[in-house]
């Protein structure tokens, strides 16, 4: 099967079969059926959404031998010749290659002659924004006093670059990017007609890769059919697109959540052995983090089914929303930095380690810290049921308390002043005094009460602290970490103190 066979075969030949542009189609059909015809139409939209396809259908509607209508017959010689791209009164120009004023003038000079065969001479000018100013001026003269037998159909990916004087003489239509689901459905329908077996995840991959362009989707589908020897399988499409198995990405984020540096490196190594493209992997990782963030904001809106859905919801629980944001940034920046990395593998693993070092704060750092320096608090907090009582180590208790959000930050930013078994007095530095609002104090009090199993009096005052908060410990652990020190010393990095958070 030769390349682009499907793209050509399934190019829509009438308004009915044009997918995803219903709003434009409705308006055009109405105008045609009412015989309210304009001299100039402008179709704007990103590449591959069907601008020139629509232009050809419109040209048929105008010149079909059965009469002007929104349902050209598709059988008369005008329709057939337009479909075949050899109709004498349809003049298609690509402005990207014909921007010279002379060529435009010559084209327009010929427009005064009546059409050879059809009702109208139809000029389709693609990428019209590429015309030079003088070429636009030449066109404008014709647009101002257009002969009855002339129709202009302009298409552009960049309508901003078209002079207002031209825009104002066109009937404008903005074509939408096609949503992946609509593309996948269309591919499924075509494959059904062609009696070609396909797997649904494969079509989802193809429609995602087409990025809103039906033309690209059809080209990719052709390649996939050739690649798969007549079948369209998920495995084959993945290999063709160099797409990453989602399972890798989930495993990576699960590793970050578990703070499992060794596991992360093992996965990266396996990806390398399978020649996964790391640029694409970082992109997909960003896209998965986006899904995690959405799942955190609206868990009930998570669609899909099966094990990946469960894993997504588990990730949404395992991460702090702020950590998700941070990891997302690291993935995006890691991708931008990839060209400067020693190699893609190094760039990719550094991005993963950065997530460990920063997003989950001290514990990730501690695991690679090889003992030196003070042990961060979180590593000695038992993960089992909390111990009742208090040994005076407030930073450790602050991390262990059953708290979330700002109340947790309050606990972690404060220093113990006094504790006598019934009342507890804390001090918060002036820079963090916004954490000490009553509502957050109430939550902290409730958590303390839960911890001690009895009412506790809590006093929070604002004042200078002596460096013995959970935050201070996390910052110390971070700055002692060899990897972070290397970043600071050799890459001119600075540690954003406020971004460091003790482990939950
Ligand atoms: Zn016809």
Short mmCIF file of C-alpha atoms and ligand atoms in Angstrom, two decimals:
data_model
loop_
_atom_site.label_atom_id
_atom_site.label_comp_id
_atom_site.label_asym_id
_atom_site.label_seq_id
_atom_site.Cartn_x
_atom_site.Cartn_y
_atom_site.Cartn_z
CA UNK A 1 0.00 0.00 0.00
CA UNK A 2 1.53 3.27 -1.03
CA UNK A 3 1.94 6.26 1.24
CA UNK A 4 -1.02 8.64 1.47
CA UNK A 5 -3.41 6.33 -0.27
CA UNK A 6 -5.96 6.69 2.51
CA UNK A 7 -5.42 10.42 2.89
CA UNK A 8 -6.34 10.91 -0.75
CA UNK A 9 -9.03 8.27 -0.90
CA UNK A 10 -10.80 9.57 2.20
CA UNK A 11 -10.38 13.24 1.57
CA UNK A 12 -13.90 14.58 2.17
CA UNK A 13 -15.64 15.30 -1.11
CA UNK A 14 -18.78 16.88 0.29
CA UNK A 15 -19.92 18.83 3.31
CA UNK A 16 -21.48 15.75 4.91
CA UNK A 17 -18.19 13.92 5.20
CA UNK A 18 -16.19 16.84 6.57
CA UNK A 19 -15.54 15.90 10.18
CA UNK A 20 -15.29 18.33 13.07
CA UNK A 21 -16.19 21.64 11.35
CA UNK A 22 -19.95 21.54 11.75
CA UNK A 23 -20.24 25.23 12.64
CA UNK A 24 -18.55 26.33 9.41
CA UNK A 25 -20.39 23.78 7.29
CA UNK A 26 -23.77 24.85 8.62
CA UNK A 27 -23.16 28.52 7.76
CA UNK A 28 -21.80 27.75 4.30
CA UNK A 29 -24.62 25.40 3.39
CA UNK A 30 -27.16 27.93 4.51
CA UNK A 31 -25.57 30.66 2.40
CA UNK A 32 -25.36 28.38 -0.65
CA UNK A 33 -28.94 27.16 -0.39
CA UNK A 34 -30.19 30.71 0.06
CA UNK A 35 -28.00 31.80 -2.88
CA UNK A 36 -26.46 34.48 -0.73
CA UNK A 37 -23.02 34.33 -2.23
CA UNK A 38 -20.00 36.39 -1.25
CA UNK A 39 -17.14 37.33 -3.51
CA UNK A 40 -14.48 36.31 -1.05
CA UNK A 41 -14.23 33.72 1.69
CA UNK A 42 -11.45 33.36 4.22
CA UNK A 43 -10.80 30.06 6.00
CA UNK A 44 -8.39 30.27 8.89
CA UNK A 45 -7.09 27.50 11.12
CA UNK A 46 -4.00 25.46 11.88
CA UNK A 47 -2.53 23.16 9.27
CA UNK A 48 -4.38 20.04 8.28
CA UNK A 49 -7.80 20.99 9.64
CA UNK A 50 -9.39 20.96 6.18
CA UNK A 51 -9.11 24.48 4.79
CA UNK A 52 -8.27 23.56 1.20
CA UNK A 53 -10.58 20.55 1.33
CA UNK A 54 -13.38 22.90 2.27
CA UNK A 55 -12.33 25.29 -0.50
CA UNK A 56 -12.67 22.52 -3.07
CA UNK A 57 -16.08 21.47 -1.82
CA UNK A 58 -17.20 25.08 -2.00
CA UNK A 59 -15.80 25.34 -5.53
CA UNK A 60 -17.89 22.31 -6.51
CA UNK A 61 -20.98 23.77 -4.87
CA UNK A 62 -20.53 26.90 -6.97
CA UNK A 63 -19.77 25.18 -10.25
CA UNK A 64 -21.68 21.88 -10.17
CA UNK A 65 -23.54 21.48 -13.45
CA UNK A 66 -26.75 20.62 -11.60
CA UNK A 67 -26.81 24.13 -10.14
CA UNK A 68 -25.52 26.09 -7.16
CA UNK A 69 -26.28 24.09 -4.02
CA UNK A 70 -24.79 22.81 -0.82
CA UNK A 71 -25.03 19.29 -2.27
CA UNK A 72 -22.88 19.20 -5.40
CA UNK A 73 -23.68 16.06 -7.39
CA UNK A 74 -20.15 14.66 -7.41
CA UNK A 75 -20.83 13.09 -10.82
CA UNK A 76 -20.86 15.86 -13.40
CA UNK A 77 -17.64 16.73 -15.20
CA UNK A 78 -17.17 19.89 -13.12
CA UNK A 79 -17.39 17.94 -9.85
CA UNK A 80 -15.20 15.13 -11.11
CA UNK A 81 -12.56 17.45 -12.50
CA UNK A 82 -12.45 19.52 -9.34
CA UNK A 83 -12.00 16.33 -7.31
CA UNK A 84 -9.21 15.28 -9.62
CA UNK A 85 -7.54 18.69 -9.37
CA UNK A 86 -7.77 19.54 -13.07
CA UNK A 87 -10.71 21.88 -13.42
CA UNK A 88 -9.83 24.77 -15.66
CA UNK A 89 -11.81 27.40 -13.74
CA UNK A 90 -10.42 26.46 -10.36
CA UNK A 91 -7.10 28.24 -9.95
CA UNK A 92 -5.19 27.08 -6.89
CA UNK A 93 -2.25 29.20 -5.79
CA UNK A 94 0.13 28.63 -2.92
CA UNK A 95 1.08 32.09 -1.72
CA UNK A 96 4.04 30.65 0.12
CA UNK A 97 5.68 30.14 -3.28
CA UNK A 98 3.94 32.86 -5.34
CA UNK A 99 4.36 36.01 -3.35
CA UNK A 100 5.67 38.23 -6.11
CA UNK A 101 3.52 41.12 -7.10
CA UNK A 102 4.03 40.42 -10.80
CA UNK A 103 2.67 36.92 -10.51
CA UNK A 104 -0.29 38.13 -8.53
CA UNK A 105 -0.96 40.89 -11.02
CA UNK A 106 -0.81 38.47 -13.92
CA UNK A 107 -3.16 36.12 -12.14
CA UNK A 108 -5.61 38.93 -11.47
CA UNK A 109 -5.36 40.38 -14.96
CA UNK A 110 -6.57 37.04 -16.26
CA UNK A 111 -9.50 37.17 -13.89
CA UNK A 112 -11.31 39.70 -16.10
CA UNK A 113 -11.92 36.99 -18.68
CA UNK A 114 -15.05 34.97 -18.24
CA UNK A 115 -14.73 31.41 -16.94
CA UNK A 116 -13.99 28.84 -19.61
CA UNK A 117 -16.54 26.27 -18.53
CA UNK A 118 -18.03 26.98 -15.17
CA UNK A 119 -20.31 29.55 -13.66
CA UNK A 120 -17.45 31.08 -11.70
CA UNK A 121 -13.71 31.38 -11.85
CA UNK A 122 -12.65 30.28 -8.37
CA UNK A 123 -9.30 31.42 -7.01
CA UNK A 124 -8.07 29.44 -4.04
CA UNK A 125 -5.11 31.19 -2.47
CA UNK A 126 -3.50 29.09 0.24
CA UNK A 127 -1.33 30.64 2.97
CA UNK A 128 -2.55 34.00 1.74
CA UNK A 129 -0.83 35.84 4.61
CA UNK A 130 2.47 35.19 2.81
CA UNK A 131 1.63 37.62 0.01
CA UNK A 132 3.72 40.78 -0.15
CA UNK A 133 2.09 44.12 0.57
CA UNK A 134 2.05 45.09 -3.09
CA UNK A 135 0.57 41.72 -4.02
CA UNK A 136 -2.16 42.32 -1.44
CA UNK A 137 -2.77 45.77 -2.96
CA UNK A 138 -3.13 44.23 -6.40
CA UNK A 139 -5.64 41.76 -5.00
CA UNK A 140 -7.48 44.47 -3.13
CA UNK A 141 -8.23 46.30 -6.39
CA UNK A 142 -10.02 43.22 -7.66
CA UNK A 143 -11.77 42.68 -4.33
CA UNK A 144 -13.09 46.25 -4.34
CA UNK A 145 -14.82 45.84 -7.67
CA UNK A 146 -15.00 42.14 -8.29
CA UNK A 147 -16.38 40.93 -11.62
CA UNK A 148 -19.55 38.86 -11.15
CA UNK A 149 -17.89 35.67 -12.29
CA UNK A 150 -15.06 35.74 -9.72
CA UNK A 151 -14.89 34.00 -6.34
CA UNK A 152 -11.92 34.19 -4.00
CA UNK A 153 -11.35 31.52 -1.39
CA UNK A 154 -8.45 32.48 0.84
CA UNK A 155 -6.91 30.12 3.35
CA UNK A 156 -4.45 30.96 6.09
CA UNK A 157 -2.84 29.65 9.22
CA UNK A 158 -2.14 33.20 10.35
CA UNK A 159 -5.04 35.62 9.78
CA UNK A 160 -3.35 38.30 11.91
CA UNK A 161 -0.94 38.96 9.07
CA UNK A 162 -3.66 39.78 6.55
CA UNK A 163 -4.34 43.50 6.02
CA UNK A 164 -7.60 44.67 7.54
CA UNK A 165 -8.64 46.13 4.17
CA UNK A 166 -8.59 42.59 2.76
CA UNK A 167 -10.12 40.96 5.84
CA UNK A 168 -13.06 43.34 5.78
CA UNK A 169 -14.00 42.19 2.28
CA UNK A 170 -14.04 38.50 3.17
CA UNK A 171 -16.60 36.32 4.84
CA UNK A 172 -14.48 34.76 7.56
CA UNK A 173 -14.61 31.25 8.96
CA UNK A 174 -12.38 29.92 11.67
CA UNK A 175 -11.81 26.18 11.44
CA UNK A 176 -11.28 24.35 14.68
CA UNK A 177 -8.56 21.93 15.60
CA UNK A 178 -10.03 18.51 15.71
CA UNK A 179 -10.30 16.89 19.14
CA UNK A 180 -8.40 13.58 19.40
CA UNK A 181 -11.60 11.66 20.12
CA UNK A 182 -13.20 12.87 16.87
CA UNK A 183 -10.08 11.93 14.93
CA UNK A 184 -9.94 8.48 16.52
CA UNK A 185 -13.61 7.90 15.71
CA UNK A 186 -13.05 8.92 12.10
CA UNK A 187 -10.03 6.62 11.77
CA UNK A 188 -12.09 3.76 13.23
CA UNK A 189 -14.85 4.39 10.71
CA UNK A 190 -12.39 4.42 7.79
CA UNK A 191 -10.71 1.21 8.96
CA UNK A 192 -14.13 -0.38 9.30
CA UNK A 193 -14.91 0.52 5.68
CA UNK A 194 -11.50 -0.69 4.56
CA UNK A 195 -11.92 -3.91 6.56
CA UNK A 196 -8.58 -3.42 8.29
CA UNK A 197 -8.22 -4.78 11.81
CA UNK A 198 -7.17 -2.27 14.45
CA UNK A 199 -6.77 -1.91 18.18
CA UNK A 200 -8.45 0.98 19.92
CA UNK A 201 -5.36 2.15 21.90
CA UNK A 202 -3.48 2.27 18.59
CA UNK A 203 -6.02 4.73 17.17
CA UNK A 204 -5.80 6.83 20.33
CA UNK A 205 -2.03 7.02 19.91
CA UNK A 206 -2.35 8.02 16.26
CA UNK A 207 -4.95 10.69 16.90
CA UNK A 208 -2.85 12.12 19.74
CA UNK A 209 0.21 12.28 17.49
CA UNK A 210 -1.79 14.04 14.76
CA UNK A 211 -2.27 17.05 17.07
CA UNK A 212 -5.58 18.20 15.72
CA UNK A 213 -4.82 17.60 12.04
CA UNK A 214 -6.98 15.06 10.24
CA UNK A 215 -4.59 15.10 7.30
CA UNK A 216 -1.68 14.12 9.55
CA UNK A 217 -3.84 11.48 11.21
CA UNK A 218 -4.59 9.87 7.85
CA UNK A 219 -0.95 9.98 6.78
CA UNK A 220 0.07 8.39 10.05
CA UNK A 221 -2.63 5.78 9.63
CA UNK A 222 -1.25 4.91 6.21
CA UNK A 223 2.21 4.51 7.68
CA UNK A 224 0.84 2.41 10.51
CA UNK A 225 -0.90 0.07 8.08
CA UNK A 226 2.28 -0.32 6.05
CA UNK A 227 4.34 -0.70 9.22
CA UNK A 228 2.01 -3.34 10.68
CA UNK A 229 1.70 -5.32 7.46
CA UNK A 230 -2.02 -4.59 7.16
CA UNK A 231 -2.89 -4.49 10.87
CA UNK A 232 -2.97 -1.50 13.16
CA UNK A 233 -1.82 -2.72 16.57
CA UNK A 234 -0.94 -0.75 19.65
CA UNK A 235 2.50 -2.30 19.79
CA UNK A 236 3.19 -1.52 16.15
CA UNK A 237 2.02 2.08 16.41
CA UNK A 238 4.06 2.61 19.55
CA UNK A 239 7.15 1.36 17.80
CA UNK A 240 6.41 3.48 14.74
CA UNK A 241 5.81 6.68 16.70
CA UNK A 242 8.57 5.96 19.19
CA UNK A 243 5.79 6.37 21.74
CA UNK A 244 6.47 5.44 25.30
CA UNK A 245 4.57 2.71 27.03
CA UNK A 246 2.44 4.51 29.63
CA UNK A 247 3.38 1.91 32.19
CA UNK A 248 6.94 3.30 32.31
CA UNK A 249 5.69 6.76 33.15
CA UNK A 250 3.42 5.55 35.93
CA UNK A 251 6.26 3.48 37.35
CA UNK A 252 8.51 6.54 37.29
CA UNK A 253 6.11 8.73 39.22
CA UNK A 254 5.41 5.92 41.65
CA UNK A 255 9.17 5.71 42.16
CA UNK A 256 9.36 9.45 42.83
CA UNK A 257 6.51 9.18 45.32
CA UNK A 258 8.29 6.27 47.06
CA UNK A 259 11.58 8.16 46.85
CA UNK A 260 13.14 5.18 45.21
CA UNK A 261 16.21 6.51 43.41
CA UNK A 262 17.50 3.06 42.54
CA UNK A 263 14.17 2.04 41.05
CA UNK A 264 14.09 5.22 38.95
CA UNK A 265 17.54 4.61 37.54
CA UNK A 266 16.63 1.00 36.75
CA UNK A 267 13.58 2.15 34.79
CA UNK A 268 15.61 4.77 32.92
CA UNK A 269 18.16 2.09 32.08
CA UNK A 270 15.47 -0.21 30.77
CA UNK A 271 14.03 2.60 28.67
CA UNK A 272 17.46 3.23 27.22
CA UNK A 273 17.88 -0.44 26.35
CA UNK A 274 14.60 -0.19 24.42
CA UNK A 275 15.71 2.95 22.60
CA UNK A 276 12.90 5.05 24.03
CA UNK A 277 13.17 8.69 22.95
CA UNK A 278 13.84 10.62 26.15
CA UNK A 279 12.61 13.91 24.75
CA UNK A 280 9.23 12.32 24.15
CA UNK A 281 9.43 10.60 27.53
CA UNK A 282 9.79 13.94 29.34
CA UNK A 283 6.93 15.35 27.31
CA UNK A 284 4.73 12.38 28.22
CA UNK A 285 5.80 12.65 31.83
CA UNK A 286 4.65 16.28 31.84
CA UNK A 287 1.38 15.18 30.32
CA UNK A 288 0.92 12.47 32.99
CA UNK A 289 1.67 15.02 35.74
CA UNK A 290 -1.00 17.22 34.22
CA UNK A 291 -3.41 14.30 34.54
CA UNK A 292 -2.35 13.78 38.16
CA UNK A 293 -3.01 17.46 38.91
CA UNK A 294 -6.45 17.23 37.29
CA UNK A 295 -7.18 14.07 39.25
CA UNK A 296 -6.28 15.90 42.45
CA UNK A 297 -8.51 18.83 41.60
CA UNK A 298 -11.44 16.71 40.41
CA UNK A 299 -11.03 13.00 41.20
CA UNK A 300 -14.58 12.27 40.09
CA UNK A 301 -13.79 13.57 36.60
CA UNK A 302 -11.08 10.97 35.96
CA UNK A 303 -12.36 8.89 33.09
CA UNK A 304 -11.20 5.68 31.56
CA UNK A 305 -11.13 2.36 33.28
CA UNK A 306 -8.85 -0.37 34.48
CA UNK A 307 -5.52 -0.45 36.19
CA UNK A 308 -4.10 2.80 34.78
CA UNK A 309 -7.06 4.70 36.19
CA UNK A 310 -6.45 3.18 39.61
CA UNK A 311 -2.77 4.00 39.40
CA UNK A 312 -3.56 7.59 38.41
CA UNK A 313 -5.84 8.01 41.41
CA UNK A 314 -3.19 6.46 43.67
CA UNK A 315 -0.60 8.94 42.35
CA UNK A 316 -3.00 11.80 42.97
CA UNK A 317 -3.14 10.71 46.59
CA UNK A 318 0.58 10.05 46.96
CA UNK A 319 1.68 13.52 45.85
CA UNK A 320 1.19 16.95 47.32
CA UNK A 321 -0.39 19.28 44.76
CA UNK A 322 2.67 21.51 45.10
CA UNK A 323 4.98 18.57 44.39
CA UNK A 324 3.00 17.81 41.25
CA UNK A 325 3.51 21.40 40.10
CA UNK A 326 7.20 21.19 40.85
CA UNK A 327 7.67 17.86 39.07
CA UNK A 328 5.75 19.24 36.10
CA UNK A 329 8.13 22.21 35.91
CA UNK A 330 11.12 19.90 36.19
CA UNK A 331 9.81 17.72 33.34
CA UNK A 332 9.18 20.74 31.10
CA UNK A 333 12.52 22.35 31.86
CA UNK A 334 14.32 19.05 31.63
CA UNK A 335 13.01 18.73 28.11
CA UNK A 336 14.13 22.25 27.19
CA UNK A 337 17.56 21.54 28.65
CA UNK A 338 17.95 18.25 26.83
CA UNK A 339 20.02 19.72 23.95
CA UNK A 340 22.53 20.99 26.51
CA UNK A 341 22.79 17.74 28.43
CA UNK A 342 25.86 15.54 27.87
CA UNK A 343 23.43 13.07 26.29
CA UNK A 344 19.70 12.40 26.41
CA UNK A 345 20.01 9.65 28.98
CA UNK A 346 21.93 11.95 31.33
CA UNK A 347 19.42 14.75 30.81
CA UNK A 348 16.53 12.41 31.50
CA UNK A 349 17.96 10.83 34.65
CA UNK A 350 19.01 14.23 35.99
CA UNK A 351 15.43 15.43 35.62
CA UNK A 352 14.19 12.39 37.57
CA UNK A 353 16.79 12.89 40.30
CA UNK A 354 15.89 16.55 40.48
CA UNK A 355 12.31 15.54 41.17
CA UNK A 356 13.59 13.37 44.01
CA UNK A 357 15.87 16.07 45.37
CA UNK A 358 13.41 18.92 45.33
CA UNK A 359 9.88 17.74 45.07
CA UNK A 360 9.90 15.37 47.97
CA UNK A 361 12.36 17.39 49.98
CA UNK A 362 14.73 15.91 52.48
CA UNK A 363 14.04 12.26 52.34
CA UNK A 364 14.97 11.90 48.71
CA UNK A 365 18.15 13.79 49.46
CA UNK A 366 18.86 11.70 52.55
CA UNK A 367 18.75 8.44 50.65
CA UNK A 368 21.60 9.57 48.48
CA UNK A 369 23.35 11.49 51.28
CA UNK A 370 25.44 8.46 52.35
CA UNK A 371 25.18 9.19 56.02
CA UNK A 372 27.22 12.37 56.29
CA UNK A 373 25.72 15.17 58.30
CA UNK A 374 22.60 15.35 60.35
CA UNK A 375 19.96 12.76 59.69
CA UNK A 376 16.84 14.42 58.42
CA UNK A 377 13.89 14.02 60.69
CA UNK A 378 11.66 12.16 58.33
CA UNK A 379 13.92 9.14 58.03
CA UNK A 380 13.58 8.37 61.71
CA UNK A 381 9.85 8.95 61.92
CA UNK A 382 8.23 5.55 62.14
CA UNK A 383 5.79 5.09 59.33
CA UNK A 384 3.55 2.79 61.36
CA UNK A 385 1.00 3.93 63.93
CA UNK A 386 2.05 7.16 65.59
CA UNK A 387 3.56 6.90 69.05
CA UNK A 388 1.66 8.67 71.74
CA UNK A 389 3.67 10.99 73.92
CA UNK A 390 6.45 13.36 73.11
CA UNK A 391 10.20 13.16 73.53
CA UNK A 392 10.81 16.88 73.02
CA UNK A 393 11.79 16.54 69.35
CA UNK A 394 9.29 19.03 67.97
CA UNK A 395 10.46 19.01 64.32
CA UNK A 396 9.92 15.26 64.27
CA UNK A 397 6.49 15.55 65.83
CA UNK A 398 5.62 18.39 63.45
CA UNK A 399 6.29 16.08 60.52
CA UNK A 400 4.38 13.20 62.04
CA UNK A 401 1.19 15.04 63.01
CA UNK A 402 -1.93 14.21 61.07
CA UNK A 403 -2.10 17.54 59.27
CA UNK A 404 -2.29 18.91 55.75
CA UNK A 405 -1.98 22.19 53.91
CA UNK A 406 -1.14 25.40 55.73
CA UNK A 407 -1.63 23.92 59.20
CA UNK A 408 1.15 21.47 58.42
CA UNK A 409 3.35 24.33 57.22
CA UNK A 410 2.64 26.12 60.47
CA UNK A 411 3.85 23.09 62.43
CA UNK A 412 6.92 22.74 60.27
CA UNK A 413 7.87 26.41 60.38
CA UNK A 414 7.55 26.76 64.13
CA UNK A 415 9.96 26.14 66.96
CA UNK A 416 9.15 24.68 70.37
CA UNK A 417 9.40 27.14 73.24
CA UNK A 418 7.83 25.23 76.10
CA UNK A 419 5.95 22.02 76.77
CA UNK A 420 4.69 20.85 80.14
CA UNK A 421 2.45 17.97 79.23
CA UNK A 422 -0.70 20.10 79.02
CA UNK A 423 0.24 23.20 77.16
CA UNK A 424 2.58 23.75 74.28
CA UNK A 425 4.09 27.05 73.23
CA UNK A 426 5.46 27.58 69.74
CA UNK A 427 7.28 30.42 68.04
CA UNK A 428 6.94 31.32 64.35
CA UNK A 429 9.44 33.60 62.60
CA UNK A 430 8.01 36.92 61.38
CA UNK A 431 8.47 35.85 57.75
CA UNK A 432 6.01 33.01 58.32
CA UNK A 433 3.52 34.81 60.49
CA UNK A 434 0.79 34.41 57.88
CA UNK A 435 0.79 30.74 58.83
CA UNK A 436 -0.25 31.56 62.37
CA UNK A 437 -3.82 32.59 61.61
CA UNK A 438 -6.38 31.33 64.06
CA UNK A 439 -7.93 28.80 61.72
CA UNK A 440 -4.60 27.07 61.15
CA UNK A 441 -3.81 27.17 64.87
CA UNK A 442 -7.15 25.48 65.52
CA UNK A 443 -6.29 22.69 63.12
CA UNK A 444 -2.87 22.25 64.69
CA UNK A 445 -4.45 22.14 68.15
CA UNK A 446 -6.87 19.46 67.01
CA UNK A 447 -4.03 17.38 65.59
CA UNK A 448 -2.07 17.71 68.82
CA UNK A 449 -5.11 16.66 70.76
CA UNK A 450 -5.48 13.64 68.51
CA UNK A 451 -1.81 12.81 68.99
CA UNK A 452 -1.78 13.10 72.76
CA UNK A 453 -5.25 11.72 73.26
CA UNK A 454 -6.25 14.64 75.47
CA UNK A 455 -6.89 18.38 75.19
CA UNK A 456 -3.77 20.49 74.74
CA UNK A 457 -3.41 24.23 75.18
CA UNK A 458 -1.60 25.78 72.24
CA UNK A 459 0.03 29.19 72.17
CA UNK A 460 1.73 30.51 69.04
CA UNK A 461 3.79 33.65 69.18
CA UNK A 462 5.72 35.50 66.49
CA UNK A 463 9.44 35.98 67.05
CA UNK A 464 12.90 34.95 66.02
CA UNK A 465 13.58 31.25 65.98
CA UNK A 466 16.86 29.50 66.64
CA UNK A 467 17.07 27.24 63.61
CA UNK A 468 15.36 24.23 65.13
CA UNK A 469 12.26 23.82 63.05
CA UNK A 470 11.36 20.96 60.73
CA UNK A 471 12.02 23.32 57.84
CA UNK A 472 15.50 24.15 59.09
CA UNK A 473 16.32 20.48 59.26
CA UNK A 474 15.09 19.88 55.75
CA UNK A 475 17.14 22.82 54.47
CA UNK A 476 20.24 21.49 56.22
CA UNK A 477 19.74 18.06 54.71
CA UNK A 478 19.27 19.55 51.26
CA UNK A 479 22.38 21.70 51.40
CA UNK A 480 24.47 18.76 52.61
CA UNK A 481 23.31 16.53 49.85
CA UNK A 482 26.13 15.86 47.41
CA UNK A 483 23.94 16.17 44.34
CA UNK A 484 22.47 19.48 45.43
CA UNK A 485 25.87 20.80 46.48
CA UNK A 486 27.13 19.98 43.05
CA UNK A 487 24.27 21.95 41.49
CA UNK A 488 24.95 24.94 43.71
CA UNK A 489 28.71 24.93 43.23
CA UNK A 490 28.98 24.03 39.58
CA UNK A 491 25.77 25.25 38.04
CA UNK A 492 25.29 28.44 39.96
CA UNK A 493 22.05 27.09 41.36
CA UNK A 494 20.47 28.57 44.45
CA UNK A 495 18.28 26.75 46.87
CA UNK A 496 14.92 28.42 47.19
CA UNK A 497 14.54 28.00 50.94
CA UNK A 498 10.81 28.51 50.87
CA UNK A 499 10.40 25.65 48.41
CA UNK A 500 11.94 23.11 50.78
CA UNK A 501 9.41 21.07 52.61
CA UNK A 502 9.97 18.40 55.22
CA UNK A 503 8.63 15.01 54.20
CA UNK A 504 5.02 14.46 54.99
ZN1 LIG B 1 -21.77 18.25 -10.09
#
